[in-house]
Short mmCIF file of C-alpha atoms in Angstrom, two decimals:
data_model
loop_
_atom_site.label_atom_id
_atom_site.label_comp_id
_atom_site.label_asym_id
_atom_site.label_seq_id
_atom_site.Cartn_x
_atom_site.Cartn_y
_atom_site.Cartn_z
CA MET A 1 90.61 92.13 106.82
CA THR A 2 93.52 94.49 107.44
CA TYR A 3 96.96 94.90 105.93
CA GLU A 4 100.07 96.51 107.36
CA PRO A 5 102.27 97.73 104.52
CA ASP A 6 106.02 97.72 105.00
CA HIS A 7 107.88 101.05 105.06
CA ASN A 8 108.65 100.92 101.34
CA LYS A 9 104.96 100.56 100.45
CA TRP A 10 103.98 103.35 102.86
CA VAL A 11 106.44 105.64 101.08
CA LYS A 12 104.86 104.72 97.72
CA ILE A 13 101.37 105.41 99.08
CA ALA A 14 102.51 108.78 100.45
CA LEU A 15 104.15 109.65 97.12
CA TYR A 16 100.95 108.79 95.27
CA ILE A 17 98.82 110.96 97.58
CA LYS A 18 101.39 113.76 97.23
CA GLN A 19 100.89 113.60 93.46
CA LEU A 20 97.14 114.03 94.01
CA ILE A 21 97.14 116.90 96.51
CA GLY A 22 100.68 118.28 96.70
CA GLY A 23 102.36 119.04 100.00
CA ARG A 24 105.26 117.36 101.73
CA GLN A 25 105.61 113.62 101.52
CA THR A 26 106.94 113.37 105.08
CA VAL A 27 103.84 115.12 106.46
CA ILE A 28 101.54 112.83 104.47
CA LEU A 29 103.51 109.78 105.62
CA ALA A 30 103.15 110.87 109.25
CA HIS A 31 99.34 111.02 108.92
CA LEU A 32 98.86 107.61 107.32
CA PRO A 33 97.33 104.93 109.55
CA THR A 34 99.37 101.92 110.65
CA LEU A 35 96.82 99.51 109.17
CA MET A 36 94.79 99.68 105.97
CA LEU A 37 91.69 97.74 105.06
CA LEU A 38 91.82 95.22 102.24
CA TRP A 39 88.95 95.33 99.77
CA LYS A 40 87.03 92.20 100.71
CA LYS A 41 85.83 91.56 97.19
CA PHE A 42 89.45 90.92 96.17
CA ILE A 43 91.47 88.73 98.49
CA SER A 44 93.97 86.67 96.55
CA LYS A 45 95.98 84.24 98.63
CA THR A 46 97.53 82.12 95.89
CA ALA A 47 96.48 83.17 92.41
CA GLU A 48 97.85 86.27 90.76
CA ILE A 49 95.71 88.35 88.47
CA VAL A 50 97.80 89.37 85.51
CA PHE A 51 96.45 92.02 83.18
CA GLN A 52 97.74 93.72 80.07
CA HIS A 53 97.73 97.35 79.07
CA THR A 54 99.52 99.34 76.41
CA VAL A 55 101.86 102.27 76.95
CA LEU A 56 103.00 104.83 74.42
CA LEU A 57 106.72 104.93 73.76
CA GLY A 58 108.78 108.06 73.35
CA HIS A 59 107.34 111.41 72.30
CA PRO A 60 103.59 111.93 72.85
CA GLN A 61 103.20 112.26 69.05
CA SER A 62 104.83 108.88 68.36
CA LYS A 63 102.75 105.93 67.22
CA GLY A 64 104.91 103.30 68.96
CA THR A 65 103.33 101.24 71.70
CA GLN A 66 104.48 98.42 73.92
CA PRO A 67 102.28 95.91 75.75
CA MET A 68 102.85 95.84 79.49
CA PHE A 69 101.83 93.09 81.92
CA ASP A 70 101.19 93.66 85.60
CA CYS A 71 100.23 91.53 88.60
CA LEU A 72 97.50 92.95 90.81
CA LYS A 73 98.68 92.13 94.33
CA LYS A 74 96.25 93.92 96.64
CA ILE A 75 93.43 96.44 96.65
CA LEU A 76 93.72 98.74 99.65
CA VAL A 77 90.92 100.85 101.14
CA TYR A 78 92.07 104.10 102.70
CA LEU A 79 89.49 106.19 104.57
CA LEU A 80 90.82 109.74 104.66
CA SER A 81 89.96 111.77 107.74
CA ASN A 82 88.35 115.21 107.57
CA ASN A 83 91.77 116.71 108.36
CA THR A 84 92.32 119.80 106.21
CA GLN A 85 95.72 118.49 105.10
CA TRP A 86 93.90 116.19 102.64
CA LEU A 87 92.43 119.23 100.84
CA GLY A 88 89.73 118.13 98.34
CA LEU A 89 90.16 114.49 99.36
CA ALA A 90 89.21 115.10 103.02
CA GLY A 91 86.57 112.64 104.19
CA LYS A 92 86.86 110.57 100.99
CA THR A 93 87.72 106.91 100.50
CA LEU A 94 90.60 105.93 98.21
CA LEU A 95 90.74 102.50 96.59
CA LEU A 96 94.42 101.95 95.89
CA ALA A 97 95.86 99.12 93.82
CA LEU A 98 99.23 97.59 94.67
CA ILE A 99 100.55 96.49 91.29
CA GLN A 100 103.78 94.72 90.40
CA PRO A 101 104.86 95.05 86.75
CA CYS A 102 106.17 91.90 85.06
CA GLN A 103 109.29 91.68 82.89
CA THR A 104 108.41 89.90 79.63
CA ARG A 105 111.50 90.98 77.66
CA GLY A 106 109.32 92.77 75.13
CA ARG A 107 107.26 89.74 74.14
CA ASP A 108 103.57 90.32 73.45
CA GLY A 109 101.08 88.00 75.14
CA THR A 110 98.38 88.94 72.61
CA LYS A 111 100.41 87.30 69.85
CA GLU A 112 101.99 84.33 71.61
CA GLU A 113 101.91 82.47 74.90
CA ILE A 114 104.47 83.99 77.23
CA CYS A 115 105.73 83.70 80.77
CA TYR A 116 107.06 86.66 82.68
CA PHE A 117 110.67 86.38 83.77
CA ARG A 118 110.70 88.50 86.91
CA ASN A 119 108.72 91.11 88.81
CA LEU A 120 109.74 94.74 88.70
CA ALA A 121 109.34 97.34 91.49
CA SER A 122 105.76 97.62 92.72
CA ILE A 123 103.66 100.75 92.24
CA ILE A 124 100.56 102.25 93.86
CA THR A 125 97.72 103.75 91.83
CA ASP A 126 94.02 104.31 92.32
CA LEU A 127 91.15 102.43 90.75
#
């Protein structure tokens, strides 16, 4: 199964790859394929998978944490070519997660039942 990300998602994918290997985002964007494969083991048509993780707040020495909730939207498979522009990633396969954080207004789902109020801007990361 294939997926054609919109321009906004392509820019996020290019930005993520730029963080991995450096270089210019516009060059990376120009070398991305028009279609990406979806990981067949995860194809969600109706249900959202919501997961929780904890982030540290403030200074790295601080003890404060805040629970975060995200919706896993898609898992994308990107087969990188052997093109030298990919540096150490040339010829590798990236599994990228399209995640949409949820706004819970600071409520903690580990302590009470909560609903998220809205989705925030989506992000791309690897698995």
